[in-house]
Amino acid sequence: MPVFSASQLEPLARGIFRGAGAPADIADRVAHSLVASNLMGHDSHGVLRIPSYLEAIEKGTCVPSARPTTQEETAT
């Protein structure tokens, strides 16, 4: 099995999300979060999610250019 460093994975993931239509800042954040999850030992929430995210984008259930907004704030 090939082994890749975080410094190799993050730009690759960023490029994949940019190619799928995500703005640079969102692609950066998602790529960083996925790689960080792997580095923390949470592989199920890491870069192996990329194919399922791309599938959701293709199906239209995930909009890569969407910007999150706060709908409601509570004390918690």
PDB file of C-alpha atoms in Angstrom:
ATOM      1  CA  MET A   1       0.000   0.000   0.000  1.00  0.00           C
ATOM      2  CA  PRO A   2       1.433   3.396  -0.905  1.00  0.00           C
ATOM      3  CA  VAL A   3       2.140   5.839   1.897  1.00  0.00           C
ATOM      4  CA  PHE A   4       1.748   9.568   1.385  1.00  0.00           C
ATOM      5  CA  SER A   5       2.777  12.435   3.621  1.00  0.00           C
ATOM      6  CA  ALA A   6       0.390  15.119   4.798  1.00  0.00           C
ATOM      7  CA  SER A   7       2.319  17.611   2.681  1.00  0.00           C
ATOM      8  CA  GLN A   8       1.496  15.495  -0.378  1.00  0.00           C
ATOM      9  CA  LEU A   9      -2.125  14.764   0.509  1.00  0.00           C
ATOM     10  CA  GLU A  10      -3.333  18.228   1.392  1.00  0.00           C
ATOM     11  CA  PRO A  11      -2.540  19.893  -1.966  1.00  0.00           C
ATOM     12  CA  LEU A  12      -3.927  16.867  -3.796  1.00  0.00           C
ATOM     13  CA  ALA A  13      -7.199  17.006  -1.853  1.00  0.00           C
ATOM     14  CA  ARG A  14      -7.347  20.783  -2.328  1.00  0.00           C
ATOM     15  CA  GLY A  15      -6.968  20.376  -6.079  1.00  0.00           C
ATOM     16  CA  ILE A  16      -9.651  17.707  -6.216  1.00  0.00           C
ATOM     17  CA  PHE A  17     -12.158  19.940  -4.436  1.00  0.00           C
ATOM     18  CA  ARG A  18     -11.213  22.952  -6.546  1.00  0.00           C
ATOM     19  CA  GLY A  19     -11.758  20.814  -9.638  1.00  0.00           C
ATOM     20  CA  ALA A  20     -15.170  19.824  -8.291  1.00  0.00           C
ATOM     21  CA  GLY A  21     -16.199  23.475  -8.004  1.00  0.00           C
ATOM     22  CA  ALA A  22     -15.266  24.521  -4.480  1.00  0.00           C
ATOM     23  CA  PRO A  23     -13.851  28.017  -3.990  1.00  0.00           C
ATOM     24  CA  ALA A  24     -10.218  28.106  -2.856  1.00  0.00           C
ATOM     25  CA  ASP A  25     -10.943  28.892   0.797  1.00  0.00           C
ATOM     26  CA  ILE A  26     -13.490  26.083   1.149  1.00  0.00           C
ATOM     27  CA  ALA A  27     -11.269  23.605  -0.699  1.00  0.00           C
ATOM     28  CA  ASP A  28      -8.392  24.580   1.624  1.00  0.00           C
ATOM     29  CA  ARG A  29     -10.460  24.110   4.766  1.00  0.00           C
ATOM     30  CA  VAL A  30     -11.932  20.762   3.740  1.00  0.00           C
ATOM     31  CA  ALA A  31      -8.574  19.405   2.567  1.00  0.00           C
ATOM     32  CA  HIS A  32      -6.884  20.516   5.786  1.00  0.00           C
ATOM     33  CA  SER A  33      -9.652  19.033   7.953  1.00  0.00           C
ATOM     34  CA  LEU A  34      -9.553  15.672   6.192  1.00  0.00           C
ATOM     35  CA  VAL A  35      -5.769  15.373   6.435  1.00  0.00           C
ATOM     36  CA  ALA A  36      -5.839  16.526  10.067  1.00  0.00           C
ATOM     37  CA  SER A  37      -8.376  13.808  10.836  1.00  0.00           C
ATOM     38  CA  ASN A  38      -5.997  11.206   9.449  1.00  0.00           C
ATOM     39  CA  LEU A  39      -3.095  12.636  11.412  1.00  0.00           C
ATOM     40  CA  MET A  40      -5.149  12.423  14.624  1.00  0.00           C
ATOM     41  CA  GLY A  41      -5.930   8.775  13.945  1.00  0.00           C
ATOM     42  CA  HIS A  42      -9.537   9.290  12.850  1.00  0.00           C
ATOM     43  CA  ASP A  43      -9.072   7.636   9.466  1.00  0.00           C
ATOM     44  CA  SER A  44     -12.812   7.125   8.946  1.00  0.00           C
ATOM     45  CA  HIS A  45     -13.151  10.930   8.841  1.00  0.00           C
ATOM     46  CA  GLY A  46     -10.043  11.535   6.752  1.00  0.00           C
ATOM     47  CA  VAL A  47      -9.128  11.555   3.087  1.00  0.00           C
ATOM     48  CA  LEU A  48     -10.969   8.297   2.445  1.00  0.00           C
ATOM     49  CA  ARG A  49     -14.116  10.485   2.500  1.00  0.00           C
ATOM     50  CA  ILE A  50     -13.075  12.214  -0.738  1.00  0.00           C
ATOM     51  CA  PRO A  51     -14.763   9.697  -3.090  1.00  0.00           C
ATOM     52  CA  SER A  52     -18.050   9.895  -1.159  1.00  0.00           C
ATOM     53  CA  TYR A  53     -17.906  13.721  -1.188  1.00  0.00           C
ATOM     54  CA  LEU A  54     -17.354  13.661  -4.944  1.00  0.00           C
ATOM     55  CA  GLU A  55     -20.255  11.256  -5.364  1.00  0.00           C
ATOM     56  CA  ALA A  56     -22.499  13.603  -3.372  1.00  0.00           C
ATOM     57  CA  ILE A  57     -21.379  16.507  -5.570  1.00  0.00           C
ATOM     58  CA  GLU A  58     -22.175  14.497  -8.716  1.00  0.00           C
ATOM     59  CA  LYS A  59     -25.616  13.573  -7.338  1.00  0.00           C
ATOM     60  CA  GLY A  60     -26.315  17.185  -6.431  1.00  0.00           C
ATOM     61  CA  THR A  61     -26.743  16.476  -2.715  1.00  0.00           C
ATOM     62  CA  CYS A  62     -23.632  18.513  -1.907  1.00  0.00           C
ATOM     63  CA  VAL A  63     -22.979  21.921  -3.445  1.00  0.00           C
ATOM     64  CA  PRO A  64     -19.232  22.551  -3.349  1.00  0.00           C
ATOM     65  CA  SER A  65     -19.587  26.318  -3.741  1.00  0.00           C
ATOM     66  CA  ALA A  66     -22.166  26.678  -0.954  1.00  0.00           C
ATOM     67  CA  ARG A  67     -21.190  28.850   1.985  1.00  0.00           C
ATOM     68  CA  PRO A  68     -22.326  27.843   5.470  1.00  0.00           C
ATOM     69  CA  THR A  69     -24.520  30.278   7.359  1.00  0.00           C
ATOM     70  CA  THR A  70     -25.665  30.391  10.966  1.00  0.00           C
ATOM     71  CA  GLN A  71     -29.365  29.628  11.195  1.00  0.00           C
ATOM     72  CA  GLU A  72     -29.742  29.877  14.953  1.00  0.00           C
ATOM     73  CA  GLU A  73     -27.512  30.509  17.938  1.00  0.00           C
ATOM     74  CA  THR A  74     -28.166  29.081  21.362  1.00  0.00           C
ATOM     75  CA  ALA A  75     -26.334  29.097  24.687  1.00  0.00           C
ATOM     76  CA  THR A  76     -24.809  25.714  23.890  1.00  0.00           C
TER      77      THR A  76
END
